[in-house]
Every structure is written in structure tokens, then in C-alpha cells.
Amino acid sequence: MSYLKIAFIAFLFPFLVTENKVAVVNFDQLQTYAAQKADDTLYVVNFWATWCEPCVKELPAFQQVQKKCEGHKVKFIFVSLNAPRELNKVQDFVDSHNLGPLVLLLNSSNPNGWIDRVDDSWSGTIPATVMYKSGKKVYFREGEFTPESLEKVIQSKNK
């Protein structure tokens, strides 16, 4: 009987430890995840924070559309703008909301140094979403998405 328990636990262990880990990156490292990719995948980069109510409200829309896009050339990257000292808080949020698979925490003490590099029309308000394809920015938007509006934009940019 104990052999079966051990075998069962050994079988489940890989599934139990596959939580998404939040990586802390600087802006140049962030660029390598999406903006500098020269492939035909559409990279959807969502800037958010745990303390931002509209961001948290919007995340289920991204998760819903992300599921619909499985198997297609669309990759979602969630970039937290929480302070680096809040890494544990962000990790707890990611775990409890099953957010992922790629969540990054941007370590930048000067947002004015990189916001214009994302989009020169960005006021710094979050949530904000930028999309890249073939190493080029193809879309930018400040504000919330509904699942329908996000899916429509993705379809139009992923042709």
C-alpha cells in the first residue's frame, strides 16, 4: 500500500511544482523577450501592477484570449510594474491567479527612461499593451481590454 502512495506522489510531483516563476528584468532584457524577436509570432506585452485596479480587472480577459490562442503563433508576456522589493507579492498574485506562463517584473528606477521607447504616445498610465511581430511594434494601447476587443486586435495583427 505504501508503495502505491509513493508512486502516486512521484507521478504528481512534476505537476505540483510547475508554478510560474516571476523573473526580474531590466528594460533591455525585456526587449529581448518580444521587441527584438524577428520571427512571425505575435508578442502581446501587457504592462500591469498588482496595485492597479483596472489592470487586475483586465487580466481575466487576457487569460481568456490566451487560452483561445493556444496552438497559434501568439505569445503573451505580462510585465509587472510593481517595485522590485515586491517580488514576493507579485509571485503570490501570479500563483493565486494562475497568471502566465511568462511573467516579468521590470526593475527600473526611472520609467521616464523607457516609456517613450515602448511608445512615444504612452503617458505612463497602466494597463498598457504593446504588440510586436517580426521585430516591429504593430500596436499600442493604454487602457483596458475586454476579451472581445483584445481578440479582435490580435486577429487583425496576426495575419
Coordinates of C-alpha atoms in Angstrom, one line a residue:
M1 CA 0.0 0.0 0.0
S2 CA 2.8 2.5 0.8
Y3 CA 4.5 1.7 -2.5
L4 CA 1.4 2.9 -4.3
K5 CA 1.3 6.1 -2.3
I6 CA 5.0 6.8 -3.1
A7 CA 4.4 6.0 -6.8
F8 CA 1.4 8.3 -6.9
I9 CA 3.3 11.2 -5.2
A10 CA 6.2 10.7 -7.5
F11 CA 3.9 10.8 -10.5
L12 CA 2.2 14.0 -9.3
F13 CA 5.3 15.9 -8.1
P14 CA 6.2 17.4 -11.5
F15 CA 2.7 18.7 -11.9
L16 CA 2.7 20.3 -8.4
V17 CA 5.9 22.3 -8.9
T18 CA 5.2 23.8 -12.3
E19 CA 4.2 27.2 -10.9
N20 CA 5.2 30.2 -13.0
K21 CA 8.2 32.0 -11.6
V22 CA 8.4 35.7 -11.9
A23 CA 11.8 36.9 -13.4
V24 CA 13.1 40.3 -12.6
V25 CA 14.5 42.0 -15.7
N26 CA 15.7 45.5 -16.8
F27 CA 14.3 47.2 -19.8
D28 CA 17.0 46.0 -22.2
Q29 CA 16.4 42.4 -21.1
L30 CA 12.6 42.9 -21.5
Q31 CA 13.2 43.9 -25.1
T32 CA 14.8 40.5 -25.9
Y33 CA 11.6 38.7 -25.0
A34 CA 9.5 40.4 -27.7
A35 CA 10.6 43.6 -29.4
Q36 CA 13.8 42.0 -30.7
K37 CA 12.3 38.8 -31.9
A38 CA 12.4 38.6 -35.7
D39 CA 10.0 35.6 -36.1
D40 CA 6.4 35.6 -37.2
T41 CA 4.9 35.2 -33.7
L42 CA 2.8 38.0 -32.4
Y43 CA 4.1 39.0 -28.9
V44 CA 1.4 40.6 -26.7
V45 CA 3.1 42.5 -23.9
N46 CA 0.8 43.7 -21.1
F47 CA 2.1 46.2 -18.5
W48 CA 0.3 45.9 -15.2
A49 CA 0.7 46.0 -11.4
T50 CA -0.9 44.3 -8.5
W51 CA -1.9 47.7 -7.0
C52 CA -3.6 48.8 -10.3
E53 CA -7.4 48.1 -10.1
P54 CA -8.0 48.4 -13.9
C55 CA -5.0 46.1 -14.5
V56 CA -6.3 43.4 -12.2
K57 CA -9.8 43.7 -13.6
E58 CA -8.4 43.3 -17.2
L59 CA -6.2 40.2 -16.6
P60 CA -9.1 37.7 -16.9
A61 CA -9.7 39.0 -20.4
F62 CA -6.0 38.3 -21.3
Q63 CA -6.2 34.8 -19.7
Q64 CA -9.4 34.0 -21.7
V65 CA -7.9 35.1 -25.0
Q66 CA -4.6 33.5 -24.2
K67 CA -6.4 30.1 -23.9
K68 CA -8.1 30.7 -27.3
C69 CA -4.7 31.4 -28.8
E70 CA -3.0 28.2 -27.7
G71 CA -1.6 26.5 -30.7
H72 CA -1.3 29.7 -32.7
K73 CA 1.7 32.0 -33.1
V74 CA 0.7 34.3 -30.3
K75 CA 2.7 34.7 -27.1
F76 CA 1.6 36.7 -24.0
I77 CA 4.1 38.4 -21.7
F78 CA 2.9 40.0 -18.5
V79 CA 5.2 42.8 -17.2
S80 CA 4.6 43.8 -13.6
L81 CA 5.5 47.4 -12.8
N82 CA 5.5 46.7 -9.1
A83 CA 8.7 47.7 -7.2
P84 CA 11.3 45.0 -7.3
R85 CA 11.1 44.8 -3.5
E86 CA 7.5 43.5 -4.1
L87 CA 8.7 40.4 -5.9
N88 CA 7.1 38.1 -3.4
K89 CA 3.8 39.9 -3.6
V90 CA 3.8 39.7 -7.4
Q91 CA 4.8 36.0 -7.2
D92 CA 1.9 35.3 -4.8
F93 CA -0.5 37.2 -7.1
V94 CA 0.7 35.2 -10.1
D95 CA 0.3 31.9 -8.2
S96 CA -3.2 32.7 -6.9
H97 CA -4.4 34.0 -10.2
N98 CA -2.7 31.3 -12.4
L99 CA -1.1 34.1 -14.5
G100 CA 1.5 33.2 -17.0
P101 CA 3.3 31.4 -18.4
L102 CA 5.7 34.3 -18.8
V103 CA 5.6 37.0 -16.1
L104 CA 8.3 39.5 -15.7
L105 CA 8.9 42.2 -13.1
L106 CA 10.5 45.3 -14.6
N107 CA 13.4 46.6 -12.5
S108 CA 13.7 50.2 -13.4
S109 CA 14.1 53.2 -11.1
N110 CA 13.4 55.7 -13.9
P111 CA 10.3 54.9 -16.0
N112 CA 10.9 58.1 -18.0
G113 CA 13.9 56.4 -19.4
W114 CA 12.0 53.6 -21.1
I115 CA 8.3 54.6 -21.5
D116 CA 9.0 56.5 -24.7
R117 CA 11.0 53.5 -26.0
V118 CA 7.8 51.4 -25.8
D119 CA 5.7 54.1 -27.5
D120 CA 6.2 57.9 -27.6
S121 CA 2.4 58.4 -27.1
W122 CA 2.4 56.5 -23.8
S123 CA 1.6 58.8 -20.9
G124 CA 2.7 56.1 -18.4
T125 CA -0.8 55.0 -17.5
I126 CA -1.4 51.3 -16.9
P127 CA -2.7 49.0 -18.0
A128 CA -1.0 49.4 -21.3
T129 CA -0.4 46.8 -24.1
V130 CA 2.1 46.7 -26.9
M131 CA 2.3 44.1 -29.6
Y132 CA 5.3 43.1 -31.7
K133 CA 5.7 41.0 -34.8
S134 CA 8.8 40.3 -36.8
G135 CA 10.8 42.7 -34.5
K136 CA 8.5 45.6 -35.1
K137 CA 5.9 47.3 -33.0
V138 CA 2.5 46.7 -34.6
Y139 CA 0.1 48.0 -31.9
F140 CA 0.0 50.1 -28.7
R141 CA -2.9 51.0 -26.4
E142 CA -3.3 52.5 -23.0
G143 CA -6.4 51.3 -21.1
E144 CA -8.4 48.1 -20.5
F145 CA -9.4 45.4 -23.0
T146 CA -12.4 43.3 -23.0
P147 CA -11.9 39.7 -24.2
E148 CA -13.7 40.6 -27.5
S149 CA -11.7 43.8 -28.2
L150 CA -8.4 42.0 -27.4
E151 CA -9.2 39.1 -29.6
K152 CA -10.2 41.4 -32.4
V153 CA -6.9 43.3 -32.3
I154 CA -4.9 40.1 -32.1
Q155 CA -6.7 38.7 -35.1
S156 CA -6.0 41.9 -37.1
K157 CA -2.3 41.9 -36.2
N158 CA -1.6 38.2 -36.6
K159 CA -2.3 37.8 -40.3

